[in-house]
PDB file of C-alpha atoms in Angstrom:
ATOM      1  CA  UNK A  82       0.000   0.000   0.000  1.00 90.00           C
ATOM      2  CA  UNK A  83       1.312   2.890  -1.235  1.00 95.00           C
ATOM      3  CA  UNK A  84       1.243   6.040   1.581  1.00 96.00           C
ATOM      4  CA  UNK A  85       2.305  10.113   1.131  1.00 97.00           C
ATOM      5  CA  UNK A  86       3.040  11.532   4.648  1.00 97.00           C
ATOM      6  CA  UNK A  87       4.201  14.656   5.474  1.00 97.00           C
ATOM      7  CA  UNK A  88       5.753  16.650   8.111  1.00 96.00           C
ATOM      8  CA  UNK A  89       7.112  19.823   9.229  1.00 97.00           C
ATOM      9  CA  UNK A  90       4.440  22.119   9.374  1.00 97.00           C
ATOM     10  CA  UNK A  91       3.798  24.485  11.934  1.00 97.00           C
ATOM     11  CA  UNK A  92       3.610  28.154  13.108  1.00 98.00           C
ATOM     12  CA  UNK A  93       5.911  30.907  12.208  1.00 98.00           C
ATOM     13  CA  UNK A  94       6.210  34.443  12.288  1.00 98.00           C
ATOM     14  CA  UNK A  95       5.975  35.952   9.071  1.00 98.00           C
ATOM     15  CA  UNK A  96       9.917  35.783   7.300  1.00 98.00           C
ATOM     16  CA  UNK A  97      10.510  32.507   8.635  1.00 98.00           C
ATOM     17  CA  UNK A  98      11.150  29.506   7.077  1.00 98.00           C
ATOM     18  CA  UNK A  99       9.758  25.900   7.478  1.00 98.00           C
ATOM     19  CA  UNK A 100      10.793  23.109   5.451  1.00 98.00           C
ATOM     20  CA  UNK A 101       7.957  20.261   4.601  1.00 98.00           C
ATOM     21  CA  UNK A 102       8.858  16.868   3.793  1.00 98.00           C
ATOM     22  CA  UNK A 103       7.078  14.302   2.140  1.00 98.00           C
ATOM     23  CA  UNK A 104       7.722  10.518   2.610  1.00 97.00           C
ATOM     24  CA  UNK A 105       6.226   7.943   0.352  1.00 96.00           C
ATOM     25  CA  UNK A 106       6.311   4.271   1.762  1.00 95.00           C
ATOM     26  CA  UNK A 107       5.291   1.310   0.450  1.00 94.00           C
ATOM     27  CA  UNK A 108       6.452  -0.820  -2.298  1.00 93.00           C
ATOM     28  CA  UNK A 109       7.061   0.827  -5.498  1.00 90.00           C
ATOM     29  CA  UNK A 110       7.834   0.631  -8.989  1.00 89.00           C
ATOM     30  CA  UNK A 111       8.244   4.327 -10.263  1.00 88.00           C
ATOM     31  CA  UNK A 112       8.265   7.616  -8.958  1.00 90.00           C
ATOM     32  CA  UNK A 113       7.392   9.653 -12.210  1.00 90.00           C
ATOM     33  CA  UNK A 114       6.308  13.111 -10.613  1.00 92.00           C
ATOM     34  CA  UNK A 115       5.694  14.776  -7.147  1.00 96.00           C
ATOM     35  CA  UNK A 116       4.055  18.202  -6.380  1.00 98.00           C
ATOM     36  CA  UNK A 117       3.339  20.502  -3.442  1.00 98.00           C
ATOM     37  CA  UNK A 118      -0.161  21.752  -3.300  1.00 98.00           C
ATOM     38  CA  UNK A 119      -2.095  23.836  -0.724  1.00 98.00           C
ATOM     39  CA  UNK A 120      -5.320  24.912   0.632  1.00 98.00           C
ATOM     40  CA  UNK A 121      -5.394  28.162   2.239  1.00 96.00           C
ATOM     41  CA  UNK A 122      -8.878  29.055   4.228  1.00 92.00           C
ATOM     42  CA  UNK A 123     -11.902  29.947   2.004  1.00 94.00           C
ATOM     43  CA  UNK A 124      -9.797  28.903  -1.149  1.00 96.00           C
ATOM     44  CA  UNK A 125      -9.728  25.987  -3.862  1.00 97.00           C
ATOM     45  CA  UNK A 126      -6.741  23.603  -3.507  1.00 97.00           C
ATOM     46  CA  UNK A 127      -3.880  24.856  -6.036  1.00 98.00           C
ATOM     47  CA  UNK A 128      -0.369  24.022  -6.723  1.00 98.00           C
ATOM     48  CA  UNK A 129       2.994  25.435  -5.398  1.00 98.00           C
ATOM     49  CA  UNK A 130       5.330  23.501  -6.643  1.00 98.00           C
ATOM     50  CA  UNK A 131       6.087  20.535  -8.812  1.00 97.00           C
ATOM     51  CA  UNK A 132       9.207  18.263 -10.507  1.00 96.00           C
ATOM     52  CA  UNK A 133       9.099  16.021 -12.809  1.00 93.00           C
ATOM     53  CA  UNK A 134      12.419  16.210 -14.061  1.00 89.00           C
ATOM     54  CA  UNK A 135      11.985  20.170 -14.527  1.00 94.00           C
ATOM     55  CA  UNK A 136      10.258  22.305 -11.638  1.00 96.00           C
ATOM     56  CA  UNK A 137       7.625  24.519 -11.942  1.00 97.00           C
ATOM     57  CA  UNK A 138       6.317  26.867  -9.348  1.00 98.00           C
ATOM     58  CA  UNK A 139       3.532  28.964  -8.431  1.00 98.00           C
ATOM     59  CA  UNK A 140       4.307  32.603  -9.300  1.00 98.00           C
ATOM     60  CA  UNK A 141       3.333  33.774  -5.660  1.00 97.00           C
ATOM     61  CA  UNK A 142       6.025  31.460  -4.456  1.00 98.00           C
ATOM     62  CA  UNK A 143       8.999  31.730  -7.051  1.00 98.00           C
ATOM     63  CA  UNK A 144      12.142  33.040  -5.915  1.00 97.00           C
ATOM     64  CA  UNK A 145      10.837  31.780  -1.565  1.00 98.00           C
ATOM     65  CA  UNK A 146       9.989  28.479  -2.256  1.00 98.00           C
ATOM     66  CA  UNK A 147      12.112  25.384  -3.268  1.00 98.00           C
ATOM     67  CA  UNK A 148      10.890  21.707  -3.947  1.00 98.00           C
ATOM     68  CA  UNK A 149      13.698  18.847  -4.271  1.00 96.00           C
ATOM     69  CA  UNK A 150      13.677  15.247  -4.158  1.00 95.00           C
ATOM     70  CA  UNK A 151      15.912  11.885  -2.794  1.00 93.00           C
ATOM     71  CA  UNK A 152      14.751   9.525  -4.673  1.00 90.00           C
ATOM     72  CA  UNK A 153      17.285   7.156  -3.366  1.00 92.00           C
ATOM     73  CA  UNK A 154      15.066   7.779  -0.142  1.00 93.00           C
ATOM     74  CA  UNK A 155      11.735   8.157  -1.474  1.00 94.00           C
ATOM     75  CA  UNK A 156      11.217  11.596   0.002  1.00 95.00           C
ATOM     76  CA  UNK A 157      10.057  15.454  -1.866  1.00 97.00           C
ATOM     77  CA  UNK A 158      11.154  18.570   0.619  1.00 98.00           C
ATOM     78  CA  UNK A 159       9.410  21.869   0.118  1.00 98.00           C
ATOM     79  CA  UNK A 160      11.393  24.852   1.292  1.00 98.00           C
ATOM     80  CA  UNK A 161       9.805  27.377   2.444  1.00 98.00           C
ATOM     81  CA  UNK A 162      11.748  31.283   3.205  1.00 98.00           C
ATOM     82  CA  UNK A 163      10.308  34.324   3.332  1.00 98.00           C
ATOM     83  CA  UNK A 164       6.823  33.328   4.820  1.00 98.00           C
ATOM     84  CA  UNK A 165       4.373  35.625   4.282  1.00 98.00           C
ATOM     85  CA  UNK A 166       0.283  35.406   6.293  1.00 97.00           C
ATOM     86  CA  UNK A 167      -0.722  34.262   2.458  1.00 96.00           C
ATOM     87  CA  UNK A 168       0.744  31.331   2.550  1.00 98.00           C
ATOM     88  CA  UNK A 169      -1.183  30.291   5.619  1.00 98.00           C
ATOM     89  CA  UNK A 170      -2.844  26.815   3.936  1.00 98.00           C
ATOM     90  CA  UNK A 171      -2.987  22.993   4.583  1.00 98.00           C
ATOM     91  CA  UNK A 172      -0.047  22.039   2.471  1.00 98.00           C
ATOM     92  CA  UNK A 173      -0.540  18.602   0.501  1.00 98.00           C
ATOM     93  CA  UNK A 174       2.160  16.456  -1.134  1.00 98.00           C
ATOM     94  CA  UNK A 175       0.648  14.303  -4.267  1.00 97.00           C
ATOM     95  CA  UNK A 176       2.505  12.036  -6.443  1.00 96.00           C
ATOM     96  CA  UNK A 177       2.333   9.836  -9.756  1.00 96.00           C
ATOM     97  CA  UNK A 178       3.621   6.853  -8.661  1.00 94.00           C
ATOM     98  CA  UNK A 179       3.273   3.146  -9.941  1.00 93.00           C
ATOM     99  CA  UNK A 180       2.716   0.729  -7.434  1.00 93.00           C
ATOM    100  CA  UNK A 181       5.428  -2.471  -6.960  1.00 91.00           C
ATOM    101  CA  UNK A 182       5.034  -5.189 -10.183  1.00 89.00           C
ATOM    102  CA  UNK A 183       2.440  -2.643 -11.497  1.00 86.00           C
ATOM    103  CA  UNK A 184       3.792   0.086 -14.177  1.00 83.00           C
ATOM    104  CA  UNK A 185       0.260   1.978 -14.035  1.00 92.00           C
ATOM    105  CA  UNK A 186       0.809   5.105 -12.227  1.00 93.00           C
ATOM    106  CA  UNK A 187      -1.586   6.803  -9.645  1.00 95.00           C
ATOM    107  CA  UNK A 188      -2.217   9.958  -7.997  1.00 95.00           C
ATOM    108  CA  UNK A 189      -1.693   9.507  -4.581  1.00 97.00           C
ATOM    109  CA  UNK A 190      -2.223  12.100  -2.245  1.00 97.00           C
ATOM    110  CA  UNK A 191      -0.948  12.902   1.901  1.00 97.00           C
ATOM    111  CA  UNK A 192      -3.177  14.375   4.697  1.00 97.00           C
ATOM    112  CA  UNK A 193      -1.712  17.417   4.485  1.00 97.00           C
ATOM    113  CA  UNK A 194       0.262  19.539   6.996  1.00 97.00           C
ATOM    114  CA  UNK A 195      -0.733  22.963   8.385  1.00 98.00           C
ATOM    115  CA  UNK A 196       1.257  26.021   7.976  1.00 98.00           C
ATOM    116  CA  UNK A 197       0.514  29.228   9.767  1.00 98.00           C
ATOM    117  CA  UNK A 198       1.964  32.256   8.839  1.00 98.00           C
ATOM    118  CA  UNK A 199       1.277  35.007  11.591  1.00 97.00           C
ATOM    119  CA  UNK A 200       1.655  38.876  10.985  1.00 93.00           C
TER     120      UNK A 200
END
């Protein structure tokens, strides 16, 4: 069974930094592409960050935040500088992944972590 979990959210003052990680356990085939999305209060789920080879980033978030992998351990990081009270959100990892002896891949998805950004 394939499982996203993440970690490192929190409070912080606005200007701080966090750093989110993402964990994917299970057996697996492929990791072909993990993202960062969030879900600020009020608002529709969107994406801040994603690589699938390349990154892309959300333009509120280019040039603060910074998404890497290890995919010798299986893990996405999103750094986070520069916090600002926007960025308060439930921050999701997702990734297209293809299960162990499978090479169909599937969105999988984490419970999200909370990040508070105070003024």
């Amino acid at each position: 069974q394939v499982q996203l979990t993440e970690s490192g959210g929190g409070l912080v003052q606005a200007g701080g930094s966090l750093r989110l990680s993402c964990a994917v356990s299970g057996r697996i085939t492929n990791i072909n592409y993990m993202a960062w999305y969030r879900q600020g209060p009020g608002k529709e789920r969107e994406l801040v960050a994603s690589d699938a080879g390349s990154t892309v980033y959300a333009d509120s978030v280019k040039g603060r935040f910074t998404i890497s992998r290890d995919n010798a351990k299986n893990m996405v990081y999103l750094q986070m500088n520069d916090l600002k009270p926007e960025d308060t959100a439930v921050y999701y990892c997702t990734g297209l992944i293809a299960p162990y002896l499978e090479f169909r891949e599937y969105h999988y998805w984490g419970q999200g972590t909370q990040v508070t950004v105070s003024s």
